[in-house]
Coordinates of C-alpha atoms and ligand atoms in Angstrom, one line a residue:
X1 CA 238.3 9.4 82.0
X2 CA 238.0 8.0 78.4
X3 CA 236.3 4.9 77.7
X4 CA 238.8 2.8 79.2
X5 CA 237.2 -0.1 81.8
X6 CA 237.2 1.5 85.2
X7 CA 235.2 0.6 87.9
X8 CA 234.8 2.5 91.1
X9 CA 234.7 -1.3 93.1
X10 CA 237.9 -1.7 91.8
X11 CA 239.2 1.6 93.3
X12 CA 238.0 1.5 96.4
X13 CA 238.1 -1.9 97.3
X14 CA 240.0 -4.7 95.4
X15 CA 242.8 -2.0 95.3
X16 CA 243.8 -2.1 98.6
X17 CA 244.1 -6.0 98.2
X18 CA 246.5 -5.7 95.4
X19 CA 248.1 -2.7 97.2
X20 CA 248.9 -5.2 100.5
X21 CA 246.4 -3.3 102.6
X22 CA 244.0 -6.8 102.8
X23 CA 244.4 -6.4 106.5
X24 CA 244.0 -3.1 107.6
X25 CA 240.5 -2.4 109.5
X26 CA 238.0 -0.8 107.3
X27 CA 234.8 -0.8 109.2
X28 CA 233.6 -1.1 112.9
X29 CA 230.3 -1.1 113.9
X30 CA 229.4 -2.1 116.9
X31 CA 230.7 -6.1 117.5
X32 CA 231.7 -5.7 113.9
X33 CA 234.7 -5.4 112.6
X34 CA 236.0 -5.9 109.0
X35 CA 239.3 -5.8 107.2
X36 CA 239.4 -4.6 103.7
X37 CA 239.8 -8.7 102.9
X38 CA 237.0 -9.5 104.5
X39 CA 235.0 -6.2 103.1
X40 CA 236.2 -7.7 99.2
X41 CA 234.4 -10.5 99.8
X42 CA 231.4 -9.5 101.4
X43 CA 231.3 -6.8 98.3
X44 CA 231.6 -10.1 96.0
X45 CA 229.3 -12.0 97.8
X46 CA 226.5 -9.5 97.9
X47 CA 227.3 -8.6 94.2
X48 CA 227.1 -12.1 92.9
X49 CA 223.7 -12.5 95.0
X50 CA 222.1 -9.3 93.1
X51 CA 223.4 -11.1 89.5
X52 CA 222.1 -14.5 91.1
X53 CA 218.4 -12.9 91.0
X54 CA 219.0 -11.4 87.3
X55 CA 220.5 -8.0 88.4
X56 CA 222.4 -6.5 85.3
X57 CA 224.6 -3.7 84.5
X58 CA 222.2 -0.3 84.7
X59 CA 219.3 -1.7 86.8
X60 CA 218.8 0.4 89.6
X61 CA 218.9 -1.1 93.1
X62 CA 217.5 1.2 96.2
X63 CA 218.9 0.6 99.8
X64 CA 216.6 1.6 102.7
X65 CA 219.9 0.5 105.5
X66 CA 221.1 2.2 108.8
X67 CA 224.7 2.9 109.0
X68 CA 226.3 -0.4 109.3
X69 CA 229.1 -3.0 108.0
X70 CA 226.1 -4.1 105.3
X71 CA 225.8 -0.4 103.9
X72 CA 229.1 -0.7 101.8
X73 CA 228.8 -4.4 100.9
X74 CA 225.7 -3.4 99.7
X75 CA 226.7 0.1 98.1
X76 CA 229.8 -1.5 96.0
X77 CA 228.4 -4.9 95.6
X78 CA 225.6 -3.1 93.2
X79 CA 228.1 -1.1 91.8
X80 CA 230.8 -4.1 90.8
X81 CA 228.2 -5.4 88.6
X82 CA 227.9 -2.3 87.2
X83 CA 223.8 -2.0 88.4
X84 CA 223.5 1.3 90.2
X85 CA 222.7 2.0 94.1
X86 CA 220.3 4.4 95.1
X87 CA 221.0 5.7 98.6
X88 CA 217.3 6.6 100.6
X89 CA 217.4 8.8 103.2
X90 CA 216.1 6.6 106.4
X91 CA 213.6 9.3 107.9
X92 CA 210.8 9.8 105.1
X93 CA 207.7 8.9 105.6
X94 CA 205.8 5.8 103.3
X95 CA 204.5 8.0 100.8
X96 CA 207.6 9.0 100.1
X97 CA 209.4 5.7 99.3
X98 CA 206.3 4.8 97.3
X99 CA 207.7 8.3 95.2
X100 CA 211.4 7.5 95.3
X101 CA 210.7 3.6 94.3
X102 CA 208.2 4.2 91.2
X103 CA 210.4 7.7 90.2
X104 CA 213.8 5.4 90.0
X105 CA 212.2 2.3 89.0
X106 CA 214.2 0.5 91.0
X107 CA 214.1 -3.0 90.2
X108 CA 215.2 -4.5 94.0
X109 CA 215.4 -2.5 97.3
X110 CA 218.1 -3.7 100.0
X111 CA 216.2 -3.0 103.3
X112 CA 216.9 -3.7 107.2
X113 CA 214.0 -5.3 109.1
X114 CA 213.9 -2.0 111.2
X115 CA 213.0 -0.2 108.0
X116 CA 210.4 -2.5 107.2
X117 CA 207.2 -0.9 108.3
X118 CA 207.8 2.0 106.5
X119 CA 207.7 0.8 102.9
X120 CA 204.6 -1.7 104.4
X121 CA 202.1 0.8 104.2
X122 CA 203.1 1.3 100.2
X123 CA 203.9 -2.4 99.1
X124 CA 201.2 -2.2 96.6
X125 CA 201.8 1.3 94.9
X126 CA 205.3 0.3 94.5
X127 CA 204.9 -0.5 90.1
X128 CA 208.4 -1.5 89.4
X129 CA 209.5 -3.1 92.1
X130 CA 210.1 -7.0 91.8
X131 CA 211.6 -7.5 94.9
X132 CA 212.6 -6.6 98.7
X133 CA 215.3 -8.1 99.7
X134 CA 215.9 -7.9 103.9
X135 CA 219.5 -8.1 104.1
X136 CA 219.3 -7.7 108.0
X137 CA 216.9 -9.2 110.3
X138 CA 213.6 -11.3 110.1
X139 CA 212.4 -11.9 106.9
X140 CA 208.4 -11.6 106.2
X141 CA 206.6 -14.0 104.3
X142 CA 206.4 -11.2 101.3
X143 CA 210.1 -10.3 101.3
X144 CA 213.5 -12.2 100.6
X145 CA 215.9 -13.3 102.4
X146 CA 219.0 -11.9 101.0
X147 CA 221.3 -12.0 103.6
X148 CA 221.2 -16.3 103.5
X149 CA 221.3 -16.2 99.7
X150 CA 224.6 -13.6 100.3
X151 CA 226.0 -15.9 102.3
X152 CA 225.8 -19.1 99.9
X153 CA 227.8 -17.1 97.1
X154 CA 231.2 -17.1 96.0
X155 CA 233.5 -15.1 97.4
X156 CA 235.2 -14.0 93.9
X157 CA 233.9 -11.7 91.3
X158 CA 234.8 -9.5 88.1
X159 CA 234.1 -6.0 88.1
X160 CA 231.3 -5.6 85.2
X161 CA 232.8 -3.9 82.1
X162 CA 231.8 -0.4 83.0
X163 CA 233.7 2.7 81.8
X164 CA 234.5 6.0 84.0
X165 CA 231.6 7.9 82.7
X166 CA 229.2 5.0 83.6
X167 CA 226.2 5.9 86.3
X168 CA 227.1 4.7 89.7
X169 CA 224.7 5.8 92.1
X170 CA 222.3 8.1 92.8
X171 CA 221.2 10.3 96.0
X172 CA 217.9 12.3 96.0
X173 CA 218.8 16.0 96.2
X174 CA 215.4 18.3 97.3
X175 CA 215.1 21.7 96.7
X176 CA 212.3 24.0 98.2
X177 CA 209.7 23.5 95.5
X178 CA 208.6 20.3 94.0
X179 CA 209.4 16.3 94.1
X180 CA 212.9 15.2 95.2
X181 CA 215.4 14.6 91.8
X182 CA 216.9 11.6 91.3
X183 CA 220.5 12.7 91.0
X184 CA 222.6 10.8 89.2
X185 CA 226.2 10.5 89.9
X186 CA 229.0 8.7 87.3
X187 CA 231.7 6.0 88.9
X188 CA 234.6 9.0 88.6
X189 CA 232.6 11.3 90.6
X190 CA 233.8 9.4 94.3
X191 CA 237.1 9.7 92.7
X192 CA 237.3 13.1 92.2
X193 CA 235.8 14.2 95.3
X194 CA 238.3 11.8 97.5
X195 CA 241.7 13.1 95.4
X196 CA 240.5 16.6 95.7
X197 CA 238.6 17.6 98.8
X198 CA 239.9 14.3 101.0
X199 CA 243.4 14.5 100.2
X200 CA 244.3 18.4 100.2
X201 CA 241.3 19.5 102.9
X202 CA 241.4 16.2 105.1
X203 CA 244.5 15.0 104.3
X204 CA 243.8 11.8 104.6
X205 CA 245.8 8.7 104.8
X206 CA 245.2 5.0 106.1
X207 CA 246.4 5.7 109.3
X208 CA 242.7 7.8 109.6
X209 CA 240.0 6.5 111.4
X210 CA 236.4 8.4 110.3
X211 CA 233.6 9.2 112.1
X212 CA 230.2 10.7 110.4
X213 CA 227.7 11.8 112.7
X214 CA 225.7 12.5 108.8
X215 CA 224.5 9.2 107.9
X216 CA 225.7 7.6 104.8
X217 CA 222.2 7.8 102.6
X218 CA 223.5 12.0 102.6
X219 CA 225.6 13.1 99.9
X220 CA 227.7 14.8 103.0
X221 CA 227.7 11.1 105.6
X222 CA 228.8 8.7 101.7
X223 CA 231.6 11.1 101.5
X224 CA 232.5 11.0 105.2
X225 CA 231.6 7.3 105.8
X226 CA 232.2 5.7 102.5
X227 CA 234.4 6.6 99.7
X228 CA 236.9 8.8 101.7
X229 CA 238.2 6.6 104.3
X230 CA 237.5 3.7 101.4
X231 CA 240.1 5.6 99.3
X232 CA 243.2 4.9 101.0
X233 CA 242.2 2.2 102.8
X234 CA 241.5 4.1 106.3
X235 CA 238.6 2.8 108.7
X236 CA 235.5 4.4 109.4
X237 CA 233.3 3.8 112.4
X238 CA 229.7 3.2 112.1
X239 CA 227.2 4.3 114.6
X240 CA 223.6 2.8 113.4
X241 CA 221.5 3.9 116.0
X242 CA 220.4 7.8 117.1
X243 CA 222.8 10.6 116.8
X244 CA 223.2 12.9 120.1
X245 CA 225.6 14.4 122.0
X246 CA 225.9 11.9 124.0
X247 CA 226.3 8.7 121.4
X248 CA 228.8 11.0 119.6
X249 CA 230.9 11.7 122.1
X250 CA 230.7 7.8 123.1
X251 CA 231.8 6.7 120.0
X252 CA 234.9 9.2 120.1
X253 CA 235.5 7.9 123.5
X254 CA 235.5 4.3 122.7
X255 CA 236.6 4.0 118.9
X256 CA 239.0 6.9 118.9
X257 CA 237.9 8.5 115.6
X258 CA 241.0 10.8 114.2
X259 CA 238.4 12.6 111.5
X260 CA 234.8 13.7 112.8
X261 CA 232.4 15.0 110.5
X262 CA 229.5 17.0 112.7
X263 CA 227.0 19.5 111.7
X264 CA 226.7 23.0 113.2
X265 CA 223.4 22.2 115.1
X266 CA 225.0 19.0 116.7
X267 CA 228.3 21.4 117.3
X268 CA 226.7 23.3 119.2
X269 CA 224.2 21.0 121.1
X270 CA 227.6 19.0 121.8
X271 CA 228.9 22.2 123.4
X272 CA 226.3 21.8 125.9
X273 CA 227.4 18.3 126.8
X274 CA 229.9 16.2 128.9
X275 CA 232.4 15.0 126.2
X276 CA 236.2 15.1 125.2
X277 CA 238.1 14.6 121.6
X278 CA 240.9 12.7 122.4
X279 CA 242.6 10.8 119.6
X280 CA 240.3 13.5 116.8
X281 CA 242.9 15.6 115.1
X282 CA 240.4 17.2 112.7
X283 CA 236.3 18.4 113.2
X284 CA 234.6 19.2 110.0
X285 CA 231.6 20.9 109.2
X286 CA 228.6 21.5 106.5
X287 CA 225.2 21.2 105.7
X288 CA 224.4 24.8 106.8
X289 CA 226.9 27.7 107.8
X290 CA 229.0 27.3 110.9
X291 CA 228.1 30.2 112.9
X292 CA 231.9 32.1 114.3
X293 CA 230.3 31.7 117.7
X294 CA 229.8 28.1 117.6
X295 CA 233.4 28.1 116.1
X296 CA 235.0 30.3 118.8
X297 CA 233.1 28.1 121.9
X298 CA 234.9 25.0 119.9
X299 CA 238.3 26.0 119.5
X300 CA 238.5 27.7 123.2
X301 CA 236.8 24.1 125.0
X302 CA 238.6 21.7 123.0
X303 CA 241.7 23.6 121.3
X304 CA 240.6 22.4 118.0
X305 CA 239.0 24.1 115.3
X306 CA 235.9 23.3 113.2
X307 CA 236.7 23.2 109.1
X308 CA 233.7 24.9 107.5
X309 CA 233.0 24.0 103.9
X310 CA 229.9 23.6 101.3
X311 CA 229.0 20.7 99.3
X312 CA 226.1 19.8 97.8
X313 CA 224.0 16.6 96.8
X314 CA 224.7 17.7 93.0
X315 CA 228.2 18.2 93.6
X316 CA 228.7 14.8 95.4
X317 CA 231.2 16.5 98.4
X318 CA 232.7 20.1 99.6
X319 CA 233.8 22.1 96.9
X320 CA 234.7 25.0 99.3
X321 CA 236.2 24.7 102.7
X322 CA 238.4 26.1 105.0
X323 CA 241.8 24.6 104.8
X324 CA 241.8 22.8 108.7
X325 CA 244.6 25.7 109.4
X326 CA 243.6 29.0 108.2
X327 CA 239.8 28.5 109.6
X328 CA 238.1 32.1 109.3
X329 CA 235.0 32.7 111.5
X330 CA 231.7 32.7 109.6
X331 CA 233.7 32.3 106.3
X332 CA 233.3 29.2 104.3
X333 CA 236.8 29.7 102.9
X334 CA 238.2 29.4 99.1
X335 CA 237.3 26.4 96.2
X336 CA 239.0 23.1 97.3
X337 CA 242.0 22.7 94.5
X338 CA 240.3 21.1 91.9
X339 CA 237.0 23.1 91.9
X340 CA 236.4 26.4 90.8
X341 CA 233.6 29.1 91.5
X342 CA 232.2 31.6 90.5
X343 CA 229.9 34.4 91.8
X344 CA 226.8 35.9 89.6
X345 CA 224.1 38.3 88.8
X346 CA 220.7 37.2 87.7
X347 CA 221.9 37.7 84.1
X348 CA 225.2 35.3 84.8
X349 CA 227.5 38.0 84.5
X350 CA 230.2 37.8 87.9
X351 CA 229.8 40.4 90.4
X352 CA 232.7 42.6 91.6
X353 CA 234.2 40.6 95.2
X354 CA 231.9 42.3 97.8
X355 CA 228.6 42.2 96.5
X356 CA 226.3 39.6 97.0
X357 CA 225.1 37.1 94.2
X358 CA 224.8 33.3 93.1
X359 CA 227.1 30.4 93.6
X360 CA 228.3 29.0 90.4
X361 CA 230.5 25.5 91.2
X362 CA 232.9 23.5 88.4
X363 CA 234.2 20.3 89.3
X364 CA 234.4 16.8 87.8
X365 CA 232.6 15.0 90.6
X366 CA 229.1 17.0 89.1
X367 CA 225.8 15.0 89.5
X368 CA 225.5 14.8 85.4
X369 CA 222.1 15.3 85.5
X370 CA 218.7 14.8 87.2
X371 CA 216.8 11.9 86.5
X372 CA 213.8 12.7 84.3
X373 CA 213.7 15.8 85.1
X374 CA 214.9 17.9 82.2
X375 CA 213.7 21.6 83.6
X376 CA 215.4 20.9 86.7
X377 CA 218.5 19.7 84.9
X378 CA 218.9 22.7 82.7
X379 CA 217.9 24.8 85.6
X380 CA 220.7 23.4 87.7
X381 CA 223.1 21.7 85.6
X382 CA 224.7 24.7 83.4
X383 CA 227.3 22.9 81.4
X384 CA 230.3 22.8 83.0
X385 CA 229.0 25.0 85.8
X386 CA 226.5 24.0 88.8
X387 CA 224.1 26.7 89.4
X388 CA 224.3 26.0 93.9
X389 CA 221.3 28.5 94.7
X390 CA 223.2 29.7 97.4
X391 CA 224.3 33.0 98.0
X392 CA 228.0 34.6 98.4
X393 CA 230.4 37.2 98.1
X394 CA 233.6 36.8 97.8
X395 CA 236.3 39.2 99.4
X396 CA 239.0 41.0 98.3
X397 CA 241.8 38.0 99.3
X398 CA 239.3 35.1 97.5
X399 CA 237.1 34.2 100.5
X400 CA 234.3 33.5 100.7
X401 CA 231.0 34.1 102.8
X402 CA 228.0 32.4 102.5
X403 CA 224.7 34.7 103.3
X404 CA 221.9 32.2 102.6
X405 CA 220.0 30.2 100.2
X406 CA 218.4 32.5 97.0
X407 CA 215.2 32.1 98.0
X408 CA 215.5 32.4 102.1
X409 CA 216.9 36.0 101.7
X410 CA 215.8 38.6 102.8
X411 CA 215.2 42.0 100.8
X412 CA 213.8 44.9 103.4
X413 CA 213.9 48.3 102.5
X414 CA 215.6 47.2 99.0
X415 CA 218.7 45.4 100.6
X416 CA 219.3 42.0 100.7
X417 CA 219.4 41.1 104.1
X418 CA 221.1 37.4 105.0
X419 CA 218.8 35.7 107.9
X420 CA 222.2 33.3 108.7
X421 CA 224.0 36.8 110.2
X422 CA 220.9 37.9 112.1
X423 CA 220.3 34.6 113.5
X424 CA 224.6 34.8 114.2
X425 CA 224.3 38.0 115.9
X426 CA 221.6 36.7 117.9
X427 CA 222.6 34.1 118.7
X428 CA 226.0 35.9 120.6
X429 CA 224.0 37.4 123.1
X430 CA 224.1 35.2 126.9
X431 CA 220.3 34.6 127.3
X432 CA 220.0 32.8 123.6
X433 CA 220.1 28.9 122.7
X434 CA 219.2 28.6 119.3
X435 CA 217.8 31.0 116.8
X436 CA 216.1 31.3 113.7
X437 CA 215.3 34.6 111.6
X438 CA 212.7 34.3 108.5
X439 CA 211.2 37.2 106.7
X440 CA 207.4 38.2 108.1
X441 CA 205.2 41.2 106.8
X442 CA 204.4 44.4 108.7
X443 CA 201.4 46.8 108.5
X444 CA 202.2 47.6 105.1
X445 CA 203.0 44.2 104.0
X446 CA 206.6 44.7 103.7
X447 CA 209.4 41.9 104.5
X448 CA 211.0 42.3 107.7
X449 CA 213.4 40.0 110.0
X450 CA 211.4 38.3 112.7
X451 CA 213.0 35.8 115.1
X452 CA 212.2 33.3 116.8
X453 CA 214.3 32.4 120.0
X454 CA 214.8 29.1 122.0
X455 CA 216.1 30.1 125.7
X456 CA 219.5 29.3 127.9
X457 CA 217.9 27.7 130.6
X458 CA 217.9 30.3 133.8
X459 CA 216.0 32.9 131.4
X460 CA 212.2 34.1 131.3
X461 CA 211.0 35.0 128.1
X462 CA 209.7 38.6 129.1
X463 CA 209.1 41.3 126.8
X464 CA 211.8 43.2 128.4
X465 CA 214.1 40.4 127.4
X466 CA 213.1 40.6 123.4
X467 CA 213.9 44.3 123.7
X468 CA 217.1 43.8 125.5
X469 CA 218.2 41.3 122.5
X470 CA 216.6 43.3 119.5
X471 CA 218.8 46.2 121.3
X472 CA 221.7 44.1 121.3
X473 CA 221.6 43.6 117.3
X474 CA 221.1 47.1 116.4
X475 CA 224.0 48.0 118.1
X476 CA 225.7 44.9 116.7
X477 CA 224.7 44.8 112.8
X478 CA 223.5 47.6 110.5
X479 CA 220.0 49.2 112.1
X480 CA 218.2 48.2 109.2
X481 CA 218.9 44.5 110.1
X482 CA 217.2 43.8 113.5
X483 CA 214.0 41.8 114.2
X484 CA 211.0 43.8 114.4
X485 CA 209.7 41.0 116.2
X486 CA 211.0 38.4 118.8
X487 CA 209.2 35.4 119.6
X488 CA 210.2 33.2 122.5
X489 CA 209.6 29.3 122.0
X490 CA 210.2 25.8 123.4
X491 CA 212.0 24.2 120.2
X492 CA 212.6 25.4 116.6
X493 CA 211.4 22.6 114.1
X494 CA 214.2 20.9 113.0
X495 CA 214.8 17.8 110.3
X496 CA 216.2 15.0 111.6
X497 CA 219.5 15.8 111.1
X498 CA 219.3 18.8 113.0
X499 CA 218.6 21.1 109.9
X500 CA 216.2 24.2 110.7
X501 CA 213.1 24.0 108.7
X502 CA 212.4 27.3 107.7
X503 CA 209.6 26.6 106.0
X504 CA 207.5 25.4 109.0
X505 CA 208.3 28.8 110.6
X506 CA 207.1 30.4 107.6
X507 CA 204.0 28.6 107.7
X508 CA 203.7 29.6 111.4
X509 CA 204.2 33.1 110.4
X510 CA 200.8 32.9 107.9
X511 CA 198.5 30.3 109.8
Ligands
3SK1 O1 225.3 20.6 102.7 C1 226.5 20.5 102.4 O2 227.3 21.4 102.7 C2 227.0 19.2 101.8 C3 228.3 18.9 102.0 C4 228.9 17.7 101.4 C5 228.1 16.9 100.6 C6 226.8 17.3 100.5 C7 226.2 18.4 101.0 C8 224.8 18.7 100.8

């Protein structure tokens, strides 16, 4: 990592040429197939297109793009000539591309038709912008096209002179207050993460065949369905449209995917489905705590386990996981080799293993800092340290449990109480679907657990019901623990992904 040229195009891509790996498969999506040959060109191509319009090293390029074989012609064709990708999440709303597009500046963004009416409404907010390019699709009389002016380039190209602690890309991270932050990522960061987490967790090799049901614009789908199976020249399988039970457990059926990346909500929504693994030696998990019940249903239906871990936008990937063989119920395991944690106190001092306190993460794939936004950054971005705002404890053999984010804990009567082992405990009980536990105020306008609980179907959400489940976890978890109140509904609100959104519940709660 000095100043040496490196160039993460060159690592992930033209590698595997010089390597004799030109023919191995490295994407399928849908009709499409690609070899790591053909993906080197396309890369080139789209690279020497984005030069072609006066793209240089540092300008910033956004792509708006479903999961597809454009997505990492795209991704390393920006990055090749050293001008930096910005991955946008595919389910805001206008307003917010208007935000990401003048916050980033953004010179060009790389969109799909389909994504077209959503940047529409916003064309003329947008200050920076010089040009949207369609790479997919029809092309309106105010856009490019850039997929025929692709396809009219040379098929060679240099890597641009760029140096390991170059910017690469950025993802938007958001936290619960304020605007999304531009977080910018350095070309060794993808490295890191896929000789760390991919090669001692995953074990990868190029016999793999990946499968994210997380699209690629999150930090957790790039991992998943870029730069991992792009490491050592393994394919990855693209599903563009709508992720459900049913499309996921198509694309298992059909592509054979040996590594599948889920979520827990889609784990356990899959558990209520017709499916089968064959051909997947491996189910990982993140984005929000895999709850030991969804784990247990898993292993004893399909014999395979479920490899919990956290990662984070800022940290680029997992930084702590299970190992795929010693998986723990409700524990999110020890620091991939390579990462290191720590557990603290408001002040920053550690806490003793047991006792509950902030996650601290150290590795070199570290967002190095949030675009123009210098609270934030030195907020978040502790020197060599990551402040997570997740909470932990750690036991007495190095695991470790996650209990919540800082500011969705729970402190009734003076404890911290974790809403993630209510909702588990809840959740255990025959009648209950889904479950989500935020903090409400009593009489005296204290904090206490309330739930709110989405049926099995066959139940009636009678009173007596509530009782018999709020029984069920005071005889389960500590007495001071249980919901004071239950509240039966249709649907929790959900991102999405599939993510709970607390915060609409907590609105509910004061409306
Ligand atoms: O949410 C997570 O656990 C995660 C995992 C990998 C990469 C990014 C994220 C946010």
């Amino acid at each position: 990592k000095d100043q040496a040229i490196f160039n993460a195009a060159s690592f992930f891509i033209d590698r595997h040429l010089e390597e004799g790996r030109g023919n191995n498969l490295a994407v399928i999506s849908g009709e499409h197939r690609m070899t790591y040959a053909e993906m080197a060109s396309g890369v080139n191509r789209f690279g020497n297109a984005l030069k072609s319009l006066g793209l240089r090293m540092e300008d910033r390029v956004a792509l708006l793009l479903p999961d597809s074989e454009t997505y990492p012609q795209a991704f390393f064709g920006a990055v090749k000539i050293g001008a930096v990708p910005i991955c946008l999440n595919t389910l805001m709303r206008p307003k917010d591309y208007a935000y990401f597009l003048n916050d980033s500046r953004a010179r060009v963004v790389m969109v799909d038709e389909s994504l077209l009416p959503v940047l529409e409404p916003v064309r003329d907010q947008l200050k920076y912008l010089e040009r949207l390019l369609v790479v997919d699709g029809e092309v309106p009389d105010y856009a490019f096209d850039f997929a025929a002016l692709a396809d009219s380039q040379s098929a060679e190209l240099e890597c641009a002179p760029t140096c390991a602690d170059d910017v690469c890309f950025w993802l938007y991270s958001s936290g619960s207050t304020g605007y999304p932050k531009g977080t910018v990522h350095l070309h060794h960061d993808m490295v890191f993460a896929s000789e760390t987490y991919a090669r001692s967790i995953l074990n990868i090799t190029e016999r793999d065949r990946c499968f994210s049901a997380a699209k690629l614009f999150f930090a957790y789908g790039l991992g998943n369905g870029l730069y991992f199976p792009f490491s050592v020249g393994a394919s990855v399988v693209y599903l563009g449209g709508r992720v459900t039970p049913e499309s996921v457990f198509d694309v298992i059926a059909r592509y054979r995917p040996t590594l599948y990346f889920g979520v827990p909500t889609l784990y356990g929504t899959m558990l209520e489905a017709e499916g089968s693994l064959e051909g997947v030696r491996m189910c990982v998990s993140a984005g929000e705590a895999l709850p030991a019940d969804i784990l247990r249903r898993w292993k004893d239906r399909f014999g395979i386990g479920i490899t919990d871990g956290i990662g984070s936008t800022e940290m680029a990937h997992i930084f702590i996981s299970n190992d795929g063989i010693d998986i723990r119920p409700g524990c999110t395991g020890k620091p991939v080799p390579g990462y290191e944690a720590r557990i603290v106190d408001e002040n920053f001092q550690d806490v003793p293993d047991g006792e509950i306190g902030t996650l601290l993460a150290k590795g070199d794939s570290a967002a190095a800092f949030y675009w123009n936004k210098h609270e934030k950054t030195k907020e978040t971005m502790m020197g060599e340290w990551i402040n997570t705002g997740d909470k932990f404890y750690r036991d007495d053999e190095g695991y470790y449990y996650y209990v919540g984010r800082s500011n969705d804990m729970l402190k009734v009567g003076g404890i911290w109480v974790s809403p993630i082992e209510v909702e588990s405990c809840v959740i255990e009980h025959p009648a209950v679907l889904e479950c989500a536990v935020i903090g409400a105020r009593d009489m005296e306008g204290l904090i206490k657990p309330k739930a709110y609980v989405v049926l099995r179907e066959g139940y009636n959400p009678t009173p007596e019901l509530a009782r018999e489940i709020q029984v069920f976890v005071k005889t389960s978890l500590a007495h001071y623990k249980y919901p004071r109140w239950l509240e039966f509904v249709e649907e929790l609100p959900k991102t999405k992904t599939g993510k709970i959104m607390r915060y609409m519940l907590k609105q509910w709660e004061t409306e």
